[in-house]
Amino acid sequence: MTGQAESQAWSSHEGAAALAAPVLAEKRRAFDWRVLLGFFLPILIALLWEAAVTFGVAQGRLVPPPSRILATLAALSETGELWTHVWATLWRILAGFAIGAAAGIVLGALSGANETIRRLLDPTLQALRAIPSIAWVPLFILWLGIFEASKVALIAVGVFFPVYLGIAGAILSVDRKLVEVGHVFRLSRTKLARRILLPAVLPEALIALRSGLGLGFMFVVAAEFMGASEGLGYLLVDGQQMGKPDQILAAIIAFALLGKIADSILVYSTKPLVRWQDTVRERL
Amino acid sequence: MLSLEHLSKTYADGTRALSDINLMVHEAEIVGLIGGSGCGKTTLLRLIAGLDRASAGAIRLDGETIDGPNPAVGIVFQEPRLLPWLSVFDNIAFGLDNVSSAERKARVGHALEKIGLAEHAKRWPRDLSGGQQQRVAIARAFVTNPKVLLLDEPFSALDAFTRASLHEHLLGLWEETRPTVVLVTHDVQEAVTLADRAIVMQPKPGRIFDELGLGLARPRDKAGLPFETSVRRVLTALDQSLNTPQKQPQRERDRQAAALWW
């Protein structure tokens, strides 16, 4: 009974709010404190592990407690070493992402928009996609040397495929009914692309870019494993060879933070473009 | 004047959607195309809108042949088909690309006023109800001042109350520029409410079965006797159109039987 009453109160409350303040297109949302709930589990686990090591339940040699990892991170950043590695990694990802995403967008758009090009291009690209991208490493090293070019190329390959697939698929799935609206108003091909196709594919294209960026972060590690003198991947390898698990975990944490920040920047900087979407995201 | 001459449409799979349609629609006339599903009403409208090509025959608007989307022809689809990334204002202004921005503002503002959505100009389509969205779609078609407006069952997905109010919004907009209107519907009441003339169509292949002049004065009194009579006339014609395919063979058999008898 109370549950029902509560839900009624809820709905009437929301109804009143909707009447009082109509949801205009420009409406902004207040900060949702439930976001903080996500921090609960990792912090709890960290505290438990810290306690276990402090009280001698665990040794903490191979799995160092959070305090030691944080100390390592602090030391690395104090010497400036951490930032050198972070910038090296970020630069590679940005360069690789830019090249891979640009190629993916162009080829994906061509293959989505034109059937002849799709028949010409798609089978080859799908075949190339089936190759595990790490398999390119030896070849890229032979072709491009062991320095930056081969690493950026590997990341670009990793970014390219999800972006290509996403863009081509998004264009192919544009609603015929909306395209017809463009035809009725006699839009030229370029105007049709700009005023209907582009906005229609935007949401899916952004998701494709996000998964591309995520893969970029995966491939940068692989790229830096193949012989780098700086970068977070190098920190990982170095930590393994020197037997410093705290350094490995510090690098992993740095990766997690960087990846999350990069993804959030991408999401928030493009959010104004897809505000119009009629999704349940805000209510879930 | 909009004229359809010997219009036929056969789809690639051999389906004959339309066969030999001949129809003249005068300026400022509202014609209701009525018939059961599958009798080619929507196909006919898509041909006039230039979204499909006719297999044979011609469509002429004031003597000019129409074989593609034409600025003088506007269409409102069964669904609102608003562009979800444009505000209500921009959706209505979608076809006003080569008009000065002041004029665009004035025309869209006026249309918004007419459909009673002036305060919703800045909203996204997703924030509107189905009836409101369809009103926006109608306004989008009207603001370009087309000579011919095609309506493809634009009210079929709405409830009776919303539909009645939309009929009024539509007539209100129509009064201003008085375009020729071709309205496809499967609702007899709707046809009699809006149209000057009802064209009853017949399926397989889609063709015109009968034409009924409604000749009712506007505004129409839906409770009045003339309205009721017109509804009944259209219903009778519709009934006949659905029954003839069975009747004809029978008559044929009767004649053969009669021949044998004599």
Coordinates of C-alpha atoms in Angstrom, one line a residue:
Chain A
M1 CA 0.0 0.0 0.0
T2 CA 2.6 2.4 1.0
G3 CA 4.6 1.6 -2.1
Q4 CA 1.7 2.4 -4.2
A5 CA 1.0 5.7 -2.4
E6 CA 4.6 6.5 -2.8
S7 CA 4.6 5.9 -6.5
Q8 CA 1.5 8.0 -6.9
A9 CA 3.2 10.8 -4.9
W10 CA 6.1 10.4 -7.2
S11 CA 4.1 10.6 -10.4
S12 CA 2.1 13.6 -9.2
H13 CA 5.2 15.3 -8.1
E14 CA 6.8 14.8 -11.5
G15 CA 3.6 15.9 -13.2
A16 CA 3.5 19.1 -11.2
A17 CA 7.2 19.7 -12.0
A18 CA 6.5 19.2 -15.7
L19 CA 3.6 21.6 -15.6
A20 CA 5.5 24.2 -13.7
A21 CA 8.6 24.2 -15.8
P22 CA 8.1 22.9 -19.3
V23 CA 11.1 21.0 -20.5
L24 CA 12.6 23.4 -23.1
A25 CA 15.2 22.3 -25.5
E26 CA 17.9 24.3 -23.6
K27 CA 17.0 22.9 -20.2
R28 CA 20.0 21.9 -18.1
R29 CA 20.1 19.2 -15.5
A30 CA 21.3 19.6 -12.0
F31 CA 24.2 17.4 -10.8
D32 CA 23.1 13.9 -9.8
W33 CA 24.7 12.8 -6.6
R34 CA 24.0 9.2 -7.4
V35 CA 27.1 9.3 -9.6
L36 CA 29.1 9.0 -6.4
L37 CA 27.6 5.5 -5.8
G38 CA 30.0 4.3 -8.5
F39 CA 33.0 5.1 -6.3
F40 CA 31.8 2.9 -3.4
L41 CA 32.9 -0.5 -4.6
P42 CA 36.5 0.3 -5.7
I43 CA 37.1 2.3 -2.5
L44 CA 35.8 -0.4 -0.3
I45 CA 38.0 -3.0 -2.0
A46 CA 41.0 -0.7 -1.7
L47 CA 40.4 -0.1 2.0
L48 CA 40.0 -3.8 2.7
W49 CA 43.2 -4.7 0.9
E50 CA 45.0 -1.9 2.7
A51 CA 43.8 -3.2 6.1
A52 CA 44.7 -6.8 5.2
V53 CA 48.3 -5.8 4.5
T54 CA 48.6 -3.4 7.5
F55 CA 47.4 -6.1 9.9
G56 CA 49.6 -8.7 8.4
V57 CA 46.9 -10.9 6.9
A58 CA 48.5 -10.6 3.5
Q59 CA 52.1 -9.9 2.5
G60 CA 51.5 -7.3 -0.2
R61 CA 54.7 -8.0 -2.1
L62 CA 53.2 -9.0 -5.4
V63 CA 50.0 -7.2 -4.9
P64 CA 51.0 -4.0 -3.2
P65 CA 48.5 -2.1 -1.0
P66 CA 46.9 1.1 -2.4
S67 CA 49.0 3.3 -0.2
R68 CA 52.2 2.0 -1.8
I69 CA 50.8 2.3 -5.3
L70 CA 49.8 5.9 -4.6
A71 CA 53.2 6.6 -3.1
T72 CA 54.8 5.3 -6.3
L73 CA 52.4 7.4 -8.4
A74 CA 53.3 10.5 -6.3
A75 CA 57.0 9.8 -6.6
L76 CA 56.8 9.3 -10.4
S77 CA 54.9 12.5 -10.8
E78 CA 57.3 14.4 -8.5
T79 CA 60.3 13.6 -10.6
G80 CA 58.2 14.5 -13.7
E81 CA 58.8 11.0 -15.0
L82 CA 55.0 10.2 -15.0
W83 CA 54.1 13.2 -17.1
T84 CA 56.8 12.4 -19.7
H85 CA 55.2 8.9 -20.0
V86 CA 51.7 10.2 -20.0
W87 CA 52.4 12.8 -22.7
A88 CA 54.2 10.3 -24.9
T89 CA 51.3 7.9 -24.6
L90 CA 48.7 10.6 -25.1
W91 CA 50.5 12.0 -28.2
R92 CA 50.6 8.5 -29.8
I93 CA 46.9 7.9 -29.1
L94 CA 45.9 11.3 -30.4
A95 CA 47.9 11.0 -33.6
G96 CA 46.8 7.4 -34.2
F97 CA 43.2 8.3 -33.4
A98 CA 43.2 11.3 -35.7
I99 CA 44.5 9.3 -38.6
G100 CA 42.4 6.2 -38.0
A101 CA 39.2 8.1 -37.3
A102 CA 39.6 10.4 -40.3
A103 CA 40.2 7.4 -42.6
G104 CA 37.4 5.5 -41.0
I105 CA 35.0 8.4 -41.4
V106 CA 35.9 9.1 -45.1
L107 CA 35.9 5.4 -46.2
G108 CA 32.9 4.6 -44.0
A109 CA 30.9 7.5 -45.5
L110 CA 31.9 6.5 -49.1
S111 CA 31.0 2.9 -48.6
G112 CA 27.8 3.8 -46.8
A113 CA 26.6 6.3 -49.4
N114 CA 27.6 4.6 -52.6
E115 CA 26.8 1.0 -53.4
T116 CA 29.4 0.6 -56.1
I117 CA 32.1 1.8 -53.7
R118 CA 30.7 -0.5 -51.0
R119 CA 31.0 -3.5 -53.3
L120 CA 34.4 -2.5 -54.3
L121 CA 35.8 -1.6 -50.9
D122 CA 34.0 -3.5 -48.2
P123 CA 35.1 -7.1 -48.9
T124 CA 38.7 -6.1 -48.8
L125 CA 38.3 -4.1 -45.6
Q126 CA 36.4 -6.8 -43.9
A127 CA 39.1 -9.3 -44.8
L128 CA 41.8 -6.9 -43.4
R129 CA 39.6 -6.5 -40.3
A130 CA 39.7 -10.2 -39.7
I131 CA 43.5 -10.0 -39.2
P132 CA 44.4 -9.6 -35.5
S133 CA 45.9 -6.1 -35.6
I134 CA 48.9 -7.2 -33.5
A135 CA 49.9 -9.3 -36.4
W136 CA 50.8 -6.1 -38.2
V137 CA 53.5 -5.3 -35.7
P138 CA 56.4 -7.0 -37.3
L139 CA 55.5 -5.7 -40.7
F140 CA 55.1 -2.1 -39.4
I141 CA 58.4 -2.3 -37.7
L142 CA 60.0 -3.4 -40.9
W143 CA 58.3 -0.7 -42.9
L144 CA 58.2 2.2 -40.6
G145 CA 61.1 1.6 -38.2
I146 CA 60.9 1.0 -34.4
F147 CA 60.2 4.6 -33.5
E148 CA 57.0 6.6 -33.5
A149 CA 55.7 6.0 -37.0
S150 CA 55.1 2.3 -36.5
K151 CA 53.3 2.8 -33.2
V152 CA 51.0 5.5 -34.5
A153 CA 50.3 3.3 -37.5
L154 CA 49.3 0.4 -35.3
I155 CA 47.0 2.6 -33.2
A156 CA 45.5 4.0 -36.4
V157 CA 44.7 0.5 -37.7
G158 CA 43.0 -0.3 -34.4
V159 CA 40.9 2.9 -34.5
F160 CA 40.1 2.6 -38.1
F161 CA 37.9 -0.5 -38.2
P162 CA 35.3 0.3 -35.5
V163 CA 34.9 3.8 -36.9
Y164 CA 34.6 2.5 -40.5
L165 CA 32.0 -0.1 -39.6
G166 CA 30.1 2.3 -37.4
I167 CA 29.9 5.1 -40.0
A168 CA 29.0 2.8 -42.9
G169 CA 26.4 1.1 -40.8
A170 CA 24.9 4.3 -39.6
I171 CA 24.5 5.7 -43.1
L172 CA 23.0 2.5 -44.3
S173 CA 20.4 2.5 -41.5
V174 CA 19.2 6.1 -42.0
D175 CA 15.4 6.2 -42.0
R176 CA 14.2 6.2 -45.6
K177 CA 11.2 8.2 -44.4
L178 CA 13.3 11.1 -43.4
V179 CA 15.3 11.0 -46.6
E180 CA 12.0 11.3 -48.5
V181 CA 11.3 14.5 -46.6
G182 CA 14.5 15.8 -48.1
H183 CA 13.4 14.6 -51.6
V184 CA 10.0 16.3 -51.2
F185 CA 11.8 19.6 -50.5
R186 CA 14.1 19.0 -53.5
L187 CA 17.4 19.1 -51.6
S188 CA 20.4 18.6 -53.7
R189 CA 22.7 15.7 -52.9
T190 CA 25.1 17.8 -50.8
K191 CA 22.2 19.5 -49.0
L192 CA 20.6 16.2 -48.4
A193 CA 23.9 14.9 -46.9
R194 CA 24.3 18.0 -44.7
R195 CA 20.8 18.6 -43.6
I196 CA 19.5 15.0 -43.2
L197 CA 22.2 12.3 -43.4
L198 CA 24.8 14.0 -41.3
P199 CA 22.6 14.8 -38.3
A200 CA 20.9 11.4 -38.6
V201 CA 24.1 9.4 -38.4
L202 CA 25.7 11.6 -35.8
P203 CA 24.6 9.6 -32.7
E204 CA 25.9 6.3 -34.1
A205 CA 29.0 8.0 -35.5
L206 CA 29.8 9.3 -32.1
I207 CA 29.5 5.8 -30.6
A208 CA 31.8 4.5 -33.3
L209 CA 34.3 7.2 -32.4
R210 CA 34.1 6.2 -28.8
S211 CA 34.7 2.6 -29.4
G212 CA 37.6 3.6 -31.7
L213 CA 39.1 5.7 -29.0
G214 CA 38.8 2.8 -26.6
L215 CA 40.6 0.5 -29.0
G216 CA 43.2 3.2 -29.4
F217 CA 44.0 2.9 -25.7
M218 CA 44.3 -0.9 -26.1
F219 CA 46.6 -0.7 -29.1
V220 CA 48.9 2.0 -27.6
V221 CA 49.9 -0.6 -24.9
A222 CA 50.7 -3.2 -27.6
A223 CA 52.6 -0.5 -29.5
E224 CA 54.6 0.5 -26.5
F225 CA 55.4 -3.1 -25.7
M226 CA 57.2 -3.4 -29.0
G227 CA 60.1 -1.4 -27.8
A228 CA 59.6 2.1 -26.4
S229 CA 61.8 4.2 -24.1
E230 CA 58.9 6.2 -22.8
G231 CA 55.1 5.9 -22.5
L232 CA 52.9 4.2 -19.9
G233 CA 53.3 0.9 -21.8
Y234 CA 57.0 1.3 -21.2
L235 CA 56.4 1.7 -17.5
L236 CA 54.5 -1.6 -17.5
V237 CA 57.3 -3.5 -19.2
D238 CA 59.9 -1.8 -17.0
G239 CA 57.9 -2.7 -13.9
Q240 CA 57.8 -6.3 -15.0
Q241 CA 61.5 -6.5 -15.8
M242 CA 62.6 -4.7 -12.6
G243 CA 60.1 -6.6 -10.4
K244 CA 58.2 -3.5 -9.4
P245 CA 54.5 -4.5 -9.2
D246 CA 53.6 -1.1 -7.7
Q247 CA 54.9 0.6 -10.8
I248 CA 52.9 -1.7 -13.0
L249 CA 49.7 -1.0 -11.0
A250 CA 50.5 2.7 -11.0
A251 CA 50.7 2.6 -14.8
I252 CA 47.5 0.6 -15.0
I253 CA 45.7 3.2 -12.8
A254 CA 47.1 6.0 -15.0
F255 CA 45.7 4.2 -18.1
A256 CA 42.3 3.8 -16.5
L257 CA 42.1 7.4 -15.5
L258 CA 43.4 8.7 -18.9
G259 CA 41.0 6.4 -20.8
K260 CA 38.1 7.5 -18.8
I261 CA 39.0 11.2 -19.0
A262 CA 39.5 11.0 -22.8
D263 CA 36.1 9.2 -23.2
S264 CA 34.4 11.7 -21.0
I265 CA 35.8 14.6 -23.0
L266 CA 34.6 13.0 -26.2
V267 CA 31.1 12.4 -24.8
Y268 CA 30.7 15.8 -23.2
S269 CA 32.1 17.8 -26.0
T270 CA 29.8 16.2 -28.4
K271 CA 26.7 16.1 -26.2
P272 CA 25.3 19.4 -27.6
L273 CA 25.2 17.7 -31.0
V274 CA 22.9 14.9 -29.9
R275 CA 20.8 16.6 -27.2
W276 CA 17.7 16.1 -29.4
Q277 CA 17.8 12.4 -29.1
D278 CA 14.7 10.8 -27.7
T279 CA 16.3 8.2 -25.5
V280 CA 15.6 6.8 -22.1
R281 CA 19.2 7.6 -21.0
E282 CA 18.1 10.5 -18.8
R283 CA 15.5 8.5 -17.0
L284 CA 17.5 5.3 -16.4
Chain B
M1 CA -5.7 22.5 -62.2
L2 CA -4.2 19.1 -61.4
S3 CA -4.9 16.4 -64.0
L4 CA -4.1 12.7 -64.0
E5 CA -4.2 11.1 -67.4
H6 CA -4.3 7.3 -67.8
L7 CA -2.0 6.9 -64.9
S8 CA -0.8 3.4 -64.2
K9 CA 1.8 2.0 -61.8
T10 CA 3.1 -1.6 -61.9
Y11 CA 5.8 -2.5 -59.4
A12 CA 8.9 -4.4 -60.3
D13 CA 7.4 -7.6 -58.9
G14 CA 4.5 -7.3 -61.3
T15 CA 1.9 -6.0 -58.8
R16 CA -0.5 -3.7 -60.5
A17 CA -1.0 -1.0 -57.9
L18 CA -2.8 1.4 -60.2
S19 CA -4.5 1.0 -63.5
D20 CA -5.7 3.8 -65.8
I21 CA -6.5 6.5 -63.3
N22 CA -8.1 9.6 -64.8
L23 CA -8.9 12.5 -62.6
M24 CA -9.2 16.3 -62.7
V25 CA -8.9 18.3 -59.6
H26 CA -9.8 22.0 -59.9
E27 CA -8.0 24.8 -58.2
A28 CA -8.8 25.2 -54.5
E29 CA -10.8 22.0 -54.6
I30 CA -10.5 19.4 -51.8
V31 CA -10.7 15.9 -53.1
G32 CA -11.0 12.9 -50.8
L33 CA -9.6 9.6 -52.1
I34 CA -11.3 6.8 -50.2
G35 CA -11.1 3.1 -50.3
G36 CA -10.0 0.0 -48.5
S37 CA -6.4 -0.8 -47.9
G38 CA -4.4 -1.9 -50.9
C39 CA -6.3 0.0 -53.5
G40 CA -3.3 2.2 -54.4
K41 CA -4.3 5.4 -52.6
T42 CA -0.9 6.0 -51.1
T43 CA 0.8 4.9 -54.4
L44 CA -1.2 7.5 -56.3
L45 CA -0.2 10.2 -53.8
R46 CA 3.5 9.2 -54.0
L47 CA 3.3 9.5 -57.8
I48 CA 1.8 13.0 -57.6
A49 CA 4.5 14.0 -55.0
G50 CA 7.1 12.8 -57.5
L51 CA 8.5 10.2 -55.0
D52 CA 7.8 7.4 -57.4
R53 CA 7.6 7.2 -61.2
A54 CA 4.4 6.2 -63.0
S55 CA 4.6 3.2 -65.4
A56 CA 2.3 4.9 -67.8
G57 CA 0.3 8.1 -68.1
A58 CA 1.0 11.6 -67.1
I59 CA 0.4 14.0 -64.2
R60 CA 0.0 17.7 -65.1
L61 CA -0.3 20.7 -63.0
D62 CA -1.6 23.7 -64.9
G63 CA -0.3 22.1 -68.1
E64 CA 3.2 21.4 -66.7
T65 CA 4.2 17.7 -66.4
I66 CA 5.2 16.5 -63.0
D67 CA 7.8 13.7 -63.0
G68 CA 9.7 14.5 -59.8
P69 CA 9.4 16.4 -56.6
N70 CA 7.9 19.8 -57.5
P71 CA 8.0 23.1 -55.5
A72 CA 4.3 23.5 -56.2
V73 CA 3.4 20.2 -54.6
G74 CA 3.5 19.6 -50.8
I75 CA 2.8 16.4 -48.9
V76 CA 1.9 15.5 -45.4
F77 CA 2.7 11.8 -44.6
Q78 CA 0.9 9.3 -42.5
E79 CA 3.5 9.8 -39.8
P80 CA 4.7 13.4 -38.9
R81 CA 8.3 12.6 -40.2
L82 CA 9.7 15.6 -38.3
L83 CA 13.4 15.9 -38.2
P84 CA 14.2 15.0 -34.5
W85 CA 17.3 17.2 -34.4
L86 CA 15.5 20.4 -35.4
S87 CA 13.3 22.5 -33.1
V88 CA 9.7 22.9 -33.9
F89 CA 10.4 26.2 -35.5
D90 CA 13.2 24.9 -37.7
N91 CA 11.1 21.9 -38.7
I92 CA 8.4 24.2 -40.0
A93 CA 11.1 26.3 -41.7
F94 CA 12.7 23.3 -43.3
G95 CA 11.4 24.0 -46.8
L96 CA 12.0 27.8 -46.6
D97 CA 15.6 27.6 -47.6
N98 CA 15.7 30.3 -50.2
V99 CA 13.6 32.9 -48.3
S100 CA 15.0 35.8 -46.4
S101 CA 15.3 35.2 -42.7
A102 CA 12.8 37.9 -41.7
E103 CA 10.2 36.5 -44.1
R104 CA 10.9 33.0 -42.8
K105 CA 10.4 34.1 -39.3
A106 CA 7.2 35.8 -40.1
R107 CA 5.8 32.9 -42.1
V108 CA 6.8 30.3 -39.6
G109 CA 5.5 32.5 -36.7
H110 CA 2.2 32.9 -38.4
A111 CA 1.9 29.1 -39.1
L112 CA 2.8 28.4 -35.4
E113 CA 0.1 30.8 -34.4
K114 CA -2.4 29.1 -36.7
I115 CA -1.7 25.6 -35.3
G116 CA -1.7 26.9 -31.8
L117 CA 1.9 25.9 -31.0
A118 CA 3.5 29.3 -30.8
E119 CA 4.8 28.7 -27.3
H120 CA 6.4 25.4 -28.4
A121 CA 8.6 26.9 -31.1
K122 CA 11.8 26.1 -29.3
R123 CA 11.0 22.5 -28.3
W124 CA 12.2 19.3 -29.8
P125 CA 9.7 17.2 -31.6
R126 CA 10.1 14.5 -29.0
D127 CA 8.5 16.8 -26.4
L128 CA 5.3 17.0 -28.5
S129 CA 2.3 14.7 -28.5
G130 CA 1.4 12.8 -31.7
G131 CA -1.3 15.3 -32.6
Q132 CA 1.0 18.3 -32.0
Q133 CA 3.7 16.6 -34.2
Q134 CA 1.2 16.1 -37.0
R135 CA 0.2 19.8 -36.7
V136 CA 3.8 20.8 -37.1
A137 CA 4.0 18.5 -40.2
I138 CA 1.0 20.1 -41.7
A139 CA 2.4 23.6 -41.0
R140 CA 5.7 22.5 -42.6
A141 CA 3.8 21.7 -45.8
F142 CA 1.7 24.8 -45.8
V143 CA 4.5 27.5 -45.2
T144 CA 5.9 26.9 -48.7
N145 CA 2.5 27.9 -50.2
P146 CA 2.2 24.9 -52.5
K147 CA -0.4 24.9 -55.2
V148 CA -1.3 21.3 -54.5
L149 CA -1.2 19.8 -51.0
L150 CA -1.3 16.0 -50.7
L151 CA -2.4 14.4 -47.4
D152 CA -1.7 10.7 -46.9
E153 CA -4.0 9.6 -44.1
P154 CA -2.4 12.2 -41.9
F155 CA -4.9 11.7 -39.1
S156 CA -5.2 8.0 -39.1
A157 CA -3.0 7.4 -36.1
L158 CA -4.8 9.9 -33.9
D159 CA -7.8 9.6 -31.6
A160 CA -11.2 11.0 -32.5
F161 CA -10.9 14.2 -30.5
T162 CA -7.5 15.1 -31.7
R163 CA -8.6 14.3 -35.3
A164 CA -11.6 16.7 -35.1
S165 CA -9.4 19.5 -33.8
L166 CA -6.8 18.8 -36.5
H167 CA -9.5 19.0 -39.2
E168 CA -10.2 22.5 -38.0
H169 CA -6.5 23.5 -37.9
L170 CA -6.2 22.1 -41.5
L171 CA -9.2 24.0 -42.8
G172 CA -8.0 27.1 -41.0
L173 CA -4.7 26.9 -42.8
W174 CA -6.4 26.0 -46.1
E175 CA -8.7 29.0 -46.0
E176 CA -5.7 31.4 -46.2
T177 CA -4.1 30.2 -49.5
R178 CA -6.8 27.8 -50.7
P179 CA -4.5 25.3 -52.3
T180 CA -5.8 22.2 -54.2
V181 CA -5.9 19.4 -51.7
V182 CA -5.9 15.6 -52.4
L183 CA -6.7 13.8 -49.2
V184 CA -6.2 10.1 -48.8
T185 CA -8.3 8.5 -46.1
H186 CA -10.1 5.4 -45.1
D187 CA -12.4 7.3 -42.8
V188 CA -15.7 8.2 -44.5
Q189 CA -16.6 10.8 -41.8
E190 CA -13.2 12.5 -42.5
A191 CA -13.7 12.6 -46.2
V192 CA -17.2 14.1 -45.8
T193 CA -15.9 16.6 -43.2
L194 CA -13.1 17.9 -45.4
A195 CA -13.7 17.2 -49.1
D196 CA -15.7 18.8 -51.9
R197 CA -15.7 15.6 -53.8
A198 CA -15.1 12.0 -52.8
I199 CA -13.4 9.6 -55.1
V200 CA -14.1 5.9 -54.2
M201 CA -11.3 3.6 -55.2
Q202 CA -11.3 -0.1 -55.8
P203 CA -8.4 -2.6 -55.2
K204 CA -6.6 -5.1 -57.4
P205 CA -5.7 -3.3 -59.5
G206 CA -6.2 0.1 -57.9
R207 CA -8.7 2.1 -59.9
I208 CA -11.4 4.7 -59.5
F209 CA -14.8 3.1 -58.9
D210 CA -17.0 6.2 -58.4
E211 CA -17.0 9.9 -57.9
L212 CA -19.4 11.7 -55.6
G213 CA -19.8 15.4 -55.4
L214 CA -20.5 16.3 -51.8
G215 CA -21.5 19.9 -52.4
L216 CA -21.9 20.8 -48.7
A217 CA -21.4 24.4 -47.5
R218 CA -18.6 25.2 -45.1
P219 CA -18.4 25.2 -42.1
R220 CA -20.1 21.8 -42.1
D221 CA -22.6 20.8 -39.5
K222 CA -21.6 17.2 -38.6
A223 CA -24.9 16.6 -36.9
G224 CA -27.0 17.9 -39.8
L225 CA -29.0 15.8 -42.2
P226 CA -27.1 16.7 -45.4
F227 CA -23.9 15.6 -43.7
E228 CA -25.5 12.3 -42.7
T229 CA -26.9 11.7 -46.1
S230 CA -23.5 12.3 -47.7
V231 CA -21.8 9.9 -45.3
R232 CA -24.4 7.3 -46.2
R233 CA -23.9 7.9 -50.0
V234 CA -20.2 7.4 -49.6
L235 CA -20.6 4.3 -47.5
T236 CA -22.9 2.8 -50.1
A237 CA -20.5 3.5 -52.9
L238 CA -17.7 2.0 -50.8
D239 CA -19.8 -1.1 -50.1
Q240 CA -20.5 -1.5 -53.8
S241 CA -16.8 -1.0 -54.7
L242 CA -15.9 -3.9 -52.4
N243 CA -18.7 -6.2 -53.6
T244 CA -18.6 -5.8 -57.3
P245 CA -15.7 -8.2 -57.9
Q246 CA -18.0 -11.0 -56.6
K247 CA -21.1 -9.6 -58.3
Q248 CA -19.6 -9.3 -61.7
P249 CA -18.8 -13.0 -62.3
Q250 CA -22.3 -13.8 -61.0
R251 CA -23.9 -11.5 -63.5
E252 CA -21.7 -13.0 -66.2
R253 CA -22.9 -16.5 -65.2
D254 CA -26.5 -15.3 -65.2
R255 CA -26.1 -14.1 -68.7
Q256 CA -24.6 -17.3 -69.8
A257 CA -27.4 -19.2 -68.1
A258 CA -29.9 -17.0 -69.8
A259 CA -28.2 -17.6 -73.2
L260 CA -28.4 -21.3 -72.6
W261 CA -32.0 -21.1 -71.7
W262 CA -32.9 -19.3 -74.8

